[in-house]
Tab-separated table of C-alpha atoms and ligand atoms in Angstrom:
chain	number	residue	atom	x	y	z
A	160	MET	CA	-58.976	-90.852	-42.625
A	161	ARG	CA	-57.291	-91.673	-39.300
A	162	ILE	CA	-54.146	-93.698	-38.814
A	163	VAL	CA	-55.055	-96.674	-36.641
A	164	SER	CA	-51.833	-98.617	-36.673
A	165	ALA	CA	-48.129	-97.927	-37.155
A	166	GLU	CA	-45.770	-100.912	-37.107
A	167	VAL	CA	-41.994	-100.862	-37.386
A	168	ILE	CA	-40.711	-104.006	-39.072
A	169	VAL	CA	-37.010	-104.844	-38.887
A	170	THR	CA	-35.938	-107.672	-41.163
A	171	SER	CA	-32.653	-108.925	-42.563
A	172	PRO	CA	-33.115	-110.784	-45.850
A	173	GLY	CA	-29.471	-110.372	-46.953
A	174	ARG	CA	-29.042	-107.103	-45.086
A	175	ASN	CA	-30.944	-105.149	-42.460
A	176	PHE	CA	-33.985	-103.057	-43.362
A	177	VAL	CA	-36.296	-100.920	-41.228
A	178	THR	CA	-39.804	-100.425	-42.621
A	179	LEU	CA	-42.716	-98.413	-41.255
A	180	ARG	CA	-46.185	-99.664	-42.150
A	181	LEU	CA	-49.120	-97.325	-41.511
A	182	THR	CA	-52.721	-98.508	-41.697
A	183	THR	CA	-55.754	-96.214	-41.891
A	184	GLU	CA	-59.208	-96.793	-40.435
A	185	ASP	CA	-60.336	-97.773	-43.972
A	186	GLY	CA	-57.689	-100.490	-44.093
A	187	VAL	CA	-55.379	-98.725	-46.563
A	188	THR	CA	-51.707	-99.411	-45.836
A	189	GLY	CA	-48.642	-97.376	-46.690
A	190	LEU	CA	-44.946	-98.282	-46.470
A	191	GLY	CA	-41.933	-96.123	-45.705
A	192	ASP	CA	-38.223	-97.002	-45.616
A	193	ALA	CA	-36.285	-95.963	-42.489
A	194	THR	CA	-33.120	-98.005	-43.032
A	195	LEU	CA	-29.892	-96.472	-41.721
A	196	ASN	CA	-27.058	-98.933	-42.241
A	197	GLY	CA	-25.220	-99.938	-39.071
A	198	ARG	CA	-27.648	-97.858	-36.940
A	199	GLU	CA	-30.922	-99.609	-37.782
A	200	LEU	CA	-32.122	-100.099	-34.217
A	201	ALA	CA	-31.649	-96.425	-33.374
A	202	VAL	CA	-34.263	-95.517	-36.014
A	203	GLN	CA	-36.528	-98.345	-34.890
A	204	SER	CA	-36.441	-96.959	-31.351
A	205	TYR	CA	-36.935	-93.341	-32.513
A	206	LEU	CA	-39.997	-94.414	-34.490
A	207	GLU	CA	-41.515	-96.701	-31.873
A	208	ASN	CA	-40.899	-94.494	-28.861
A	209	HIS	CA	-41.157	-90.972	-30.246
A	210	VAL	CA	-43.106	-90.984	-33.521
A	211	VAL	CA	-45.699	-93.768	-33.493
A	212	PRO	CA	-47.475	-92.380	-30.379
A	213	LEU	CA	-47.821	-89.012	-32.190
A	214	LEU	CA	-49.263	-90.606	-35.307
A	215	LEU	CA	-51.979	-92.841	-33.928
A	216	GLY	CA	-55.349	-91.152	-34.472
A	217	SER	CA	-53.924	-88.439	-36.748
A	218	ASP	CA	-55.240	-87.628	-40.242
A	219	ALA	CA	-53.368	-89.623	-42.904
A	220	THR	CA	-54.295	-87.152	-45.650
A	221	ARG	CA	-52.289	-84.253	-44.115
A	222	ILE	CA	-48.841	-85.063	-45.477
A	223	GLU	CA	-47.257	-81.586	-45.411
A	224	ASP	CA	-48.631	-80.786	-41.967
A	225	THR	CA	-47.461	-84.129	-40.561
A	226	TRP	CA	-43.972	-83.468	-41.948
A	227	GLN	CA	-43.860	-80.008	-40.365
A	228	TYR	CA	-45.222	-81.379	-37.076
A	229	LEU	CA	-42.510	-84.050	-36.866
A	230	TYR	CA	-39.737	-81.668	-38.014
A	231	ARG	CA	-40.605	-78.271	-36.488
A	232	GLY	CA	-42.455	-79.756	-33.560
A	233	ALA	CA	-39.372	-81.556	-32.259
A	234	TYR	CA	-36.830	-79.545	-30.255
A	235	TRP	CA	-34.000	-81.650	-31.791
A	236	ARG	CA	-34.143	-81.282	-35.550
A	237	ARG	CA	-32.292	-83.018	-38.372
A	238	GLY	CA	-29.637	-85.701	-38.063
A	239	PRO	CA	-29.732	-89.066	-39.859
A	240	VAL	CA	-31.844	-90.929	-37.278
A	241	THR	CA	-34.540	-88.242	-37.053
A	242	MET	CA	-34.672	-87.635	-40.792
A	243	ALA	CA	-34.856	-91.346	-41.675
A	244	ALA	CA	-37.799	-91.655	-39.284
A	245	VAL	CA	-39.534	-88.569	-40.745
A	246	ALA	CA	-38.842	-89.932	-44.244
A	247	ALA	CA	-40.539	-93.222	-43.461
A	248	VAL	CA	-43.701	-91.497	-42.204
A	249	ASP	CA	-43.789	-89.145	-45.187
A	250	THR	CA	-43.256	-91.931	-47.737
A	251	ALA	CA	-45.922	-94.130	-46.156
A	252	LEU	CA	-48.414	-91.236	-46.260
A	253	TRP	CA	-47.690	-90.617	-49.961
A	254	ASP	CA	-48.153	-94.365	-50.596
A	255	ILE	CA	-51.560	-94.210	-48.881
A	256	LYS	CA	-52.622	-91.059	-50.745
A	257	ALA	CA	-51.675	-92.516	-54.130
A	258	LYS	CA	-53.422	-95.804	-53.356
A	259	CYS	CA	-56.579	-93.888	-52.389
A	260	ALA	CA	-56.345	-91.944	-55.658
A	261	GLY	CA	-55.900	-95.235	-57.556
A	262	MET	CA	-52.757	-93.803	-59.179
A	263	PRO	CA	-49.053	-94.520	-59.219
A	264	LEU	CA	-47.389	-91.963	-56.960
A	265	TYR	CA	-45.561	-90.198	-59.798
A	266	GLN	CA	-48.937	-88.998	-61.121
A	267	LEU	CA	-49.513	-87.073	-57.891
A	268	LEU	CA	-46.053	-85.511	-58.266
A	269	GLY	CA	-46.969	-83.996	-61.627
A	270	GLY	CA	-46.879	-87.015	-63.925
A	271	ALA	CA	-44.060	-88.501	-65.993
A	272	SER	CA	-41.383	-86.203	-67.406
A	273	ARG	CA	-39.614	-89.106	-69.157
A	274	THR	CA	-40.161	-92.726	-70.169
A	275	GLY	CA	-37.768	-94.106	-67.547
A	276	ALA	CA	-34.913	-93.203	-65.234
A	277	LEU	CA	-31.354	-93.802	-66.479
A	278	ALA	CA	-29.718	-96.142	-63.952
A	279	TYR	CA	-26.075	-96.770	-63.182
A	280	GLY	CA	-24.688	-100.020	-61.809
A	281	HIS	CA	-21.508	-100.832	-59.887
A	282	ALA	CA	-18.735	-102.531	-61.847
A	283	SER	CA	-15.620	-103.396	-59.906
A	284	GLY	CA	-12.545	-105.596	-60.017
A	285	ARG	CA	-9.660	-106.484	-57.765
A	286	ASP	CA	-7.506	-105.590	-60.775
A	287	VAL	CA	-8.097	-103.993	-64.171
A	288	PRO	CA	-8.843	-107.213	-66.160
A	289	GLU	CA	-11.441	-108.214	-63.556
A	290	LEU	CA	-12.950	-104.717	-63.740
A	291	LEU	CA	-13.197	-104.908	-67.550
A	292	ASP	CA	-15.081	-108.218	-67.208
A	293	SER	CA	-17.399	-106.633	-64.673
A	294	VAL	CA	-18.121	-103.669	-66.994
A	295	ARG	CA	-18.890	-106.162	-69.789
A	296	ALA	CA	-21.258	-108.099	-67.478
A	297	HIS	CA	-23.071	-104.879	-66.575
A	298	LEU	CA	-23.483	-103.948	-70.237
A	299	GLU	CA	-24.954	-107.413	-70.846
A	300	GLN	CA	-27.420	-106.818	-67.991
A	301	GLY	CA	-28.586	-103.730	-69.878
A	302	TYR	CA	-26.862	-100.931	-67.948
A	303	ARG	CA	-26.132	-97.821	-70.004
A	304	ALA	CA	-24.087	-96.055	-67.336
A	305	ILE	CA	-21.536	-97.646	-65.014
A	306	ARG	CA	-19.630	-96.749	-61.857
A	307	ILE	CA	-16.099	-98.184	-61.870
A	308	GLN	CA	-14.021	-99.011	-58.780
A	309	SER	CA	-10.847	-101.077	-58.682
A	310	GLY	CA	-8.417	-102.655	-56.256
A	311	ILE	CA	-5.270	-100.590	-55.678
A	312	PRO	CA	-1.781	-102.074	-56.093
A	313	GLY	CA	-0.064	-102.194	-52.720
A	314	LEU	CA	-3.281	-102.078	-50.667
A	315	GLY	CA	-5.418	-104.976	-49.443
A	316	PRO	CA	-9.175	-105.219	-50.106
A	317	VAL	CA	-10.762	-101.790	-50.557
A	318	TYR	CA	-14.377	-100.782	-50.133
A	319	GLY	CA	-16.485	-100.775	-53.284
A	320	VAL	CA	-14.681	-103.682	-54.917
A	321	ALA	CA	-16.553	-106.988	-54.952
A	322	ALA	CA	-14.515	-109.842	-53.497
A	323	ALA	CA	-15.376	-112.252	-56.302
A	324	GLY	CA	-17.321	-111.538	-59.485
A	325	THR	CA	-20.460	-109.451	-59.701
A	326	ASP	CA	-23.216	-111.999	-59.481
A	327	GLY	CA	-23.088	-113.874	-56.193
A	328	ALA	CA	-26.155	-114.664	-54.059
A	329	ASP	CA	-26.253	-111.068	-52.906
A	330	ARG	CA	-24.754	-109.778	-56.142
A	331	TYR	CA	-22.065	-107.648	-54.509
A	332	ASP	CA	-19.768	-109.242	-51.990
A	333	TYR	CA	-18.826	-105.939	-50.366
A	334	GLU	CA	-22.534	-105.300	-49.901
A	335	PRO	CA	-24.180	-106.300	-47.580
A	336	ALA	CA	-22.111	-104.969	-44.760
A	337	ARG	CA	-20.156	-107.755	-43.136
A	338	ARG	CA	-21.813	-109.651	-40.315
A	339	ALA	CA	-20.154	-111.149	-37.281
A	340	ALA	CA	-19.007	-114.749	-37.553
A	341	ALA	CA	-21.481	-117.081	-35.788
A	342	GLY	CA	-21.377	-116.236	-32.086
A	343	GLY	CA	-18.725	-113.563	-32.677
A	344	ILE	CA	-18.753	-109.935	-31.660
A	345	PRO	CA	-20.019	-107.826	-34.555
A	346	LEU	CA	-17.128	-105.423	-35.041
A	347	PRO	CA	-16.490	-103.622	-38.323
A	348	VAL	CA	-13.650	-105.078	-40.408
A	349	THR	CA	-10.637	-102.737	-40.635
A	350	GLU	CA	-9.232	-102.045	-44.102
A	351	THR	CA	-5.936	-100.306	-44.834
A	352	TRP	CA	-6.099	-97.146	-46.894
A	353	GLY	CA	-3.430	-95.140	-48.739
A	354	THR	CA	-4.543	-92.059	-50.688
A	355	ARG	CA	-1.268	-91.596	-52.639
A	356	ALA	CA	-1.469	-95.133	-54.065
A	357	TYR	CA	-5.136	-94.499	-54.907
A	358	LEU	CA	-4.431	-91.203	-56.676
A	359	ARG	CA	-1.678	-92.804	-58.784
A	360	HIS	CA	-3.874	-95.727	-59.807
A	361	VAL	CA	-7.299	-94.277	-60.677
A	362	PRO	CA	-6.316	-92.435	-63.913
A	363	ALA	CA	-4.763	-95.659	-65.268
A	364	VAL	CA	-7.999	-97.497	-64.515
A	365	PHE	CA	-10.030	-94.950	-66.505
A	366	GLU	CA	-7.475	-95.071	-69.328
A	367	ALA	CA	-7.952	-98.864	-69.586
A	368	VAL	CA	-11.759	-98.706	-69.431
A	369	ARG	CA	-12.006	-95.951	-72.060
A	370	ALA	CA	-9.548	-97.858	-74.308
A	371	GLU	CA	-11.746	-100.961	-74.099
A	372	PHE	CA	-15.261	-99.449	-74.202
A	373	GLY	CA	-14.796	-96.166	-76.078
A	374	PRO	CA	-15.797	-92.567	-75.329
A	375	GLU	CA	-19.599	-92.836	-75.228
A	376	LEU	CA	-20.334	-94.933	-72.127
A	377	PRO	CA	-21.142	-92.710	-69.105
A	378	LEU	CA	-18.614	-93.628	-66.386
A	379	LEU	CA	-18.816	-92.666	-62.714
A	380	HIS	CA	-16.435	-93.013	-59.788
A	381	ASP	CA	-16.857	-92.829	-55.994
A	382	GLY	CA	-14.113	-91.381	-53.774
A	383	HIS	CA	-15.990	-92.361	-50.568
A	384	HIS	CA	-14.995	-89.094	-48.822
A	385	ARG	CA	-11.324	-90.100	-48.525
A	386	MET	CA	-9.417	-87.206	-50.121
A	387	THR	CA	-8.361	-83.799	-48.881
A	388	PRO	CA	-9.623	-80.902	-51.013
A	389	ILE	CA	-6.311	-80.489	-52.850
A	390	GLN	CA	-6.018	-84.239	-53.477
A	391	ALA	CA	-9.538	-84.252	-54.878
A	392	ALA	CA	-8.729	-81.255	-57.081
A	393	ARG	CA	-5.724	-83.132	-58.434
A	394	LEU	CA	-7.753	-86.282	-59.126
A	395	GLY	CA	-10.544	-84.341	-60.844
A	396	LYS	CA	-7.970	-82.691	-63.091
A	397	ALA	CA	-6.208	-85.968	-63.869
A	398	LEU	CA	-9.531	-87.564	-64.838
A	399	GLU	CA	-10.654	-84.790	-67.210
A	400	PRO	CA	-9.443	-86.617	-70.365
A	401	TYR	CA	-11.760	-89.528	-69.487
A	402	ASP	CA	-14.936	-87.415	-69.445
A	403	LEU	CA	-16.547	-88.714	-66.243
A	404	PHE	CA	-20.288	-88.473	-65.676
A	405	TRP	CA	-19.305	-87.616	-62.104
A	406	LEU	CA	-16.703	-87.879	-59.377
A	407	GLU	CA	-18.611	-88.645	-56.182
A	408	ASP	CA	-17.946	-87.876	-52.525
A	409	ALA	CA	-14.432	-86.605	-53.105
A	410	THR	CA	-14.012	-85.059	-49.634
A	411	PRO	CA	-15.632	-85.561	-46.199
A	412	ALA	CA	-19.175	-84.352	-46.724
A	413	GLU	CA	-19.646	-82.093	-43.705
A	414	ASP	CA	-17.227	-79.510	-45.161
A	415	GLN	CA	-19.186	-77.725	-47.895
A	416	ALA	CA	-16.430	-75.138	-48.407
A	417	ALA	CA	-14.017	-77.886	-49.497
A	418	LEU	CA	-15.922	-78.146	-52.747
A	419	ARG	CA	-14.943	-74.552	-53.605
A	420	LEU	CA	-11.317	-75.525	-53.821
A	421	ILE	CA	-12.020	-78.616	-55.932
A	422	ARG	CA	-14.261	-76.598	-58.263
A	423	GLN	CA	-11.562	-73.981	-58.852
A	424	HIS	CA	-9.250	-76.624	-60.266
A	425	THR	CA	-11.309	-79.035	-62.322
A	426	THR	CA	-14.198	-79.321	-64.761
A	427	THR	CA	-14.884	-82.958	-63.808
A	428	PRO	CA	-18.557	-82.974	-62.677
A	429	LEU	CA	-19.012	-83.419	-58.919
A	430	ALA	CA	-21.667	-85.266	-56.916
A	431	ILE	CA	-22.075	-85.348	-53.144
A	432	GLY	CA	-24.705	-85.866	-50.461
A	433	GLU	CA	-25.526	-89.522	-49.851
A	434	VAL	CA	-24.870	-89.010	-46.135
A	435	PHE	CA	-26.647	-85.629	-45.966
A	436	ASN	CA	-30.050	-85.501	-44.370
A	437	SER	CA	-31.423	-82.005	-44.953
A	438	VAL	CA	-31.560	-79.159	-47.462
A	439	TYR	CA	-29.404	-77.140	-45.055
A	440	ASP	CA	-26.469	-79.447	-45.839
A	441	TYR	CA	-26.607	-78.098	-49.400
A	442	THR	CA	-27.125	-74.358	-49.104
A	443	THR	CA	-23.532	-73.358	-49.991
A	444	LEU	CA	-23.168	-76.149	-52.535
A	445	LEU	CA	-26.297	-75.125	-54.428
A	446	SER	CA	-26.137	-71.335	-54.182
A	447	GLU	CA	-22.460	-71.281	-55.288
A	448	ARG	CA	-23.007	-74.046	-57.876
A	449	LEU	CA	-20.205	-76.126	-56.371
A	450	ILE	CA	-21.721	-79.463	-57.388
A	451	ASP	CA	-23.508	-80.896	-60.394
A	452	TYR	CA	-25.550	-83.687	-58.775
A	453	VAL	CA	-27.445	-84.086	-55.500
A	454	ARG	CA	-26.847	-87.568	-54.070
A	455	SER	CA	-29.442	-87.508	-51.287
A	456	ALA	CA	-31.973	-90.300	-50.976
A	457	VAL	CA	-35.649	-90.068	-50.071
A	458	THR	CA	-34.898	-92.539	-47.248
A	459	HIS	CA	-32.288	-90.369	-45.513
A	460	THR	CA	-33.433	-86.835	-46.306
A	461	GLY	CA	-36.910	-86.574	-44.839
A	462	GLY	CA	-38.964	-88.347	-47.498
A	463	ILE	CA	-40.636	-87.342	-50.728
A	464	THR	CA	-41.889	-84.002	-49.402
A	465	ALA	CA	-38.392	-82.849	-48.418
A	466	MET	CA	-36.606	-84.322	-51.443
A	467	ARG	CA	-39.010	-82.616	-53.834
A	468	LYS	CA	-38.244	-79.235	-52.260
A	469	LEU	CA	-34.499	-79.898	-52.237
A	470	LEU	CA	-34.502	-80.930	-55.905
A	471	ASP	CA	-36.647	-77.955	-56.899
A	472	LEU	CA	-34.112	-75.680	-55.207
A	473	ALA	CA	-31.263	-77.497	-57.001
A	474	ASP	CA	-33.085	-76.930	-60.299
A	475	VAL	CA	-32.947	-73.171	-59.780
A	476	PHE	CA	-29.139	-73.472	-59.941
A	477	GLY	CA	-29.059	-75.929	-62.866
A	478	ILE	CA	-28.118	-78.852	-60.606
A	479	LYS	CA	-29.569	-82.307	-61.193
A	480	SER	CA	-30.560	-85.336	-59.162
A	481	GLY	CA	-28.425	-88.437	-58.742
A	482	MET	CA	-30.175	-90.230	-55.914
A	483	HIS	CA	-28.382	-92.753	-53.756
A	484	GLY	CA	-29.552	-96.305	-54.528
A	485	PRO	CA	-27.387	-98.906	-52.777
A	486	THR	CA	-28.794	-102.185	-51.467
A	487	ASP	CA	-29.162	-100.737	-47.967
A	488	ILE	CA	-31.937	-98.507	-49.244
A	489	SER	CA	-34.851	-100.941	-49.178
A	490	PRO	CA	-37.024	-101.634	-52.225
A	491	VAL	CA	-39.543	-99.273	-50.587
A	492	GLY	CA	-36.987	-96.442	-50.601
A	493	MET	CA	-35.933	-97.342	-54.133
A	494	ALA	CA	-39.535	-97.223	-55.390
A	495	ALA	CA	-40.027	-93.819	-53.745
A	496	ALA	CA	-36.923	-92.553	-55.545
A	497	LEU	CA	-38.176	-93.879	-58.876
A	498	HIS	CA	-41.493	-92.031	-58.653
A	499	LEU	CA	-39.588	-88.786	-58.043
A	500	ASP	CA	-37.053	-89.612	-60.791
A	501	LEU	CA	-39.865	-89.967	-63.276
A	502	ALA	CA	-41.685	-86.805	-62.241
A	503	ILE	CA	-39.043	-84.121	-61.646
A	504	HIS	CA	-37.643	-82.027	-64.481
A	505	ASN	CA	-34.026	-81.959	-63.285
A	506	PHE	CA	-33.445	-85.708	-63.172
A	507	GLY	CA	-29.813	-86.695	-63.769
A	508	ILE	CA	-29.301	-90.379	-63.031
A	509	GLN	CA	-30.381	-93.028	-60.490
A	510	GLU	CA	-27.987	-95.415	-58.731
A	511	TYR	CA	-29.297	-98.974	-58.935
A	512	MET	CA	-27.273	-101.798	-57.407
A	513	GLN	CA	-30.139	-104.342	-57.507
A	514	HIS	CA	-31.409	-106.103	-54.413
A	515	SER	CA	-30.734	-109.781	-53.862
A	516	ASP	CA	-33.368	-112.418	-54.566
A	517	ARG	CA	-33.648	-112.941	-50.791
A	518	THR	CA	-34.540	-109.281	-50.314
A	519	LEU	CA	-37.072	-109.397	-53.144
A	520	GLU	CA	-38.837	-112.399	-51.599
A	521	VAL	CA	-39.677	-110.179	-48.627
A	522	PHE	CA	-40.311	-106.945	-50.536
A	523	ARG	CA	-42.483	-107.627	-53.606
A	524	THR	CA	-41.734	-104.915	-56.126
A	525	ALA	CA	-43.487	-103.795	-59.284
A	526	PHE	CA	-40.739	-101.534	-60.658
A	527	THR	CA	-38.911	-102.588	-63.810
A	528	PHE	CA	-35.400	-102.277	-65.274
A	529	LYS	CA	-35.240	-102.474	-69.053
A	530	ASP	CA	-32.673	-101.214	-71.571
A	531	GLY	CA	-30.850	-99.323	-68.847
A	532	LEU	CA	-33.962	-97.487	-67.641
A	533	LEU	CA	-35.910	-97.932	-64.415
A	534	HIS	CA	-39.666	-97.396	-64.242
A	535	PRO	CA	-41.695	-97.389	-60.998
A	536	SER	CA	-44.674	-99.165	-62.708
A	537	ASP	CA	-48.276	-97.993	-62.880
A	538	THR	CA	-49.378	-99.883	-59.774
A	539	PRO	CA	-51.340	-97.526	-57.482
A	540	GLY	CA	-49.170	-96.148	-54.676
A	541	LEU	CA	-45.465	-96.912	-54.480
A	542	GLY	CA	-45.848	-100.367	-56.011
A	543	VAL	CA	-44.178	-102.338	-53.194
A	544	ASP	CA	-45.704	-104.909	-50.825
A	545	LEU	CA	-44.039	-106.219	-47.689
A	546	ASP	CA	-44.551	-109.917	-46.951
A	547	THR	CA	-44.440	-109.814	-43.145
A	548	GLU	CA	-44.409	-113.615	-42.808
A	549	ALA	CA	-41.354	-113.855	-45.032
A	550	ALA	CA	-39.808	-110.898	-43.168
A	551	ALA	CA	-40.169	-112.736	-39.852
A	552	HIS	CA	-37.890	-115.496	-41.156
A	553	HIS	CA	-35.009	-113.007	-41.325
A	554	PRO	CA	-34.367	-111.547	-37.865
A	555	TYR	CA	-32.042	-108.565	-37.411
A	556	GLU	CA	-28.330	-109.386	-37.422
A	557	PRO	CA	-25.789	-106.737	-36.402
A	558	ALA	CA	-23.617	-105.823	-39.396
A	559	TYR	CA	-21.273	-102.960	-40.161
A	560	LEU	CA	-19.452	-101.469	-43.107
A	561	PRO	CA	-15.663	-101.693	-42.808
A	562	VAL	CA	-13.585	-98.866	-41.326
A	563	ASN	CA	-10.309	-97.475	-42.695
A	564	ARG	CA	-6.950	-96.964	-41.073
A	565	LEU	CA	-3.785	-95.681	-42.690
A	566	ALA	CA	-0.730	-97.958	-42.718
A	567	ASP	CA	0.480	-96.393	-39.424
A	568	GLY	CA	-2.835	-97.131	-37.746
A	569	THR	CA	-4.367	-93.638	-37.963
A	570	MET	CA	-8.162	-93.697	-38.360
A	571	HIS	CA	-9.193	-92.446	-41.788
A	572	ASP	CA	-12.407	-91.020	-43.194
A	573	TRP	CA	-15.364	-92.909	-44.507
B	698	KDG	O1	-24.111	-99.692	-47.432
B	698	KDG	C1	-23.252	-98.740	-47.881
B	698	KDG	C2	-23.707	-98.048	-49.100
B	698	KDG	O2	-24.723	-97.180	-48.741
B	698	KDG	C3	-22.525	-97.386	-49.737
B	698	KDG	O3	-21.799	-98.319	-50.499
B	698	KDG	C4	-22.958	-96.275	-50.490
B	698	KDG	O4	-21.079	-95.137	-51.379
B	698	KDG	C5	-22.147	-95.677	-51.563
B	698	KDG	C6	-22.801	-95.603	-52.857
B	698	KDG	O5	-22.362	-94.769	-53.640
B	698	KDG	O6	-23.765	-96.318	-53.066
B	699	MG	MG1	-21.186	-93.328	-52.654
């Protein structure tokens, strides 16, 4: 079954998405997500110029071999652009294989290990009362696990906190990444960051949320890679009374050894890896059991083939999945995650921010969210269709996440 066409579709229904669509000689199509926020056109170019020519005429049934060909066959391995491109090819091939089998993809991955995947949503508030309202709204939407982020006294707007409410047109005002004003130069917005103010405030936020909602509700928090190891150790320790599900991305992610220091000081569970793109980013973290959850996404870590191997390795060390699921992972990437979530044994939790209605008019999804659980549906393949006519109405618009500087102007970490 030869691949006869490979199209890269860039569309921006609310935010930018890069999708690969493969078609076989029998007319079966498969979709793969290659979205890399703020660097979308780099992946488009990598696919169009360096991957598509290698795929045309090749056998769509040879998923493992195609993965190895694109990974081992390239002199330059790994990196987010390469691995997002490889992921898109791999996901599209799995979509095709499952469609040909007439089965939802999770059946090819071993079948369901659970009835649905526990999802967590993003509650946030500029202050604590607004955050409590947002947690309440998420509970009403059916979430059974919630990430909490709050504004910090003394600082301006901070990343992860919605500007107004939780249910705007795109649901989260800090997502999508901010676009340039009409005709303006698309530069990232600069926010001011202060870690000491943050460290003082976060325990009080958890105190207030636990006082209002009790001890049962799984609560998560994202540090967005902004602490030093000793600061993260201190925060983990301070949050122990509030029994977090996890503390995420405490320190800059390229330094695996930093997690050793945090681990020595706290029993707060740790999650990291949303910006990783290969199993090699995890070798110390897994073998020394320095984390509890793997945050990688199918979209950014080489696809279903690579994620399955990574999660199987994590399972050997008792470490679970907690796949990245923001709105800049397209519905195609989200569906791929859900099939894995359902099939693997060591599932932990799935992030689910919910795409905007505009996004869902372009990507028609079959997956469901009910009583806090996601299910990929029993539609053959991934269960996502791309409406290319609708996609064409939303051309690419440059957009970036904000950057951080300290009060004295020093650049700070993402
Ligand atoms: O577009 C940015 C998102 O990918 C970012 O908010 C991710 O930290 C993130 C999360 O936990 O989803
Ligand atoms: Mg995060």
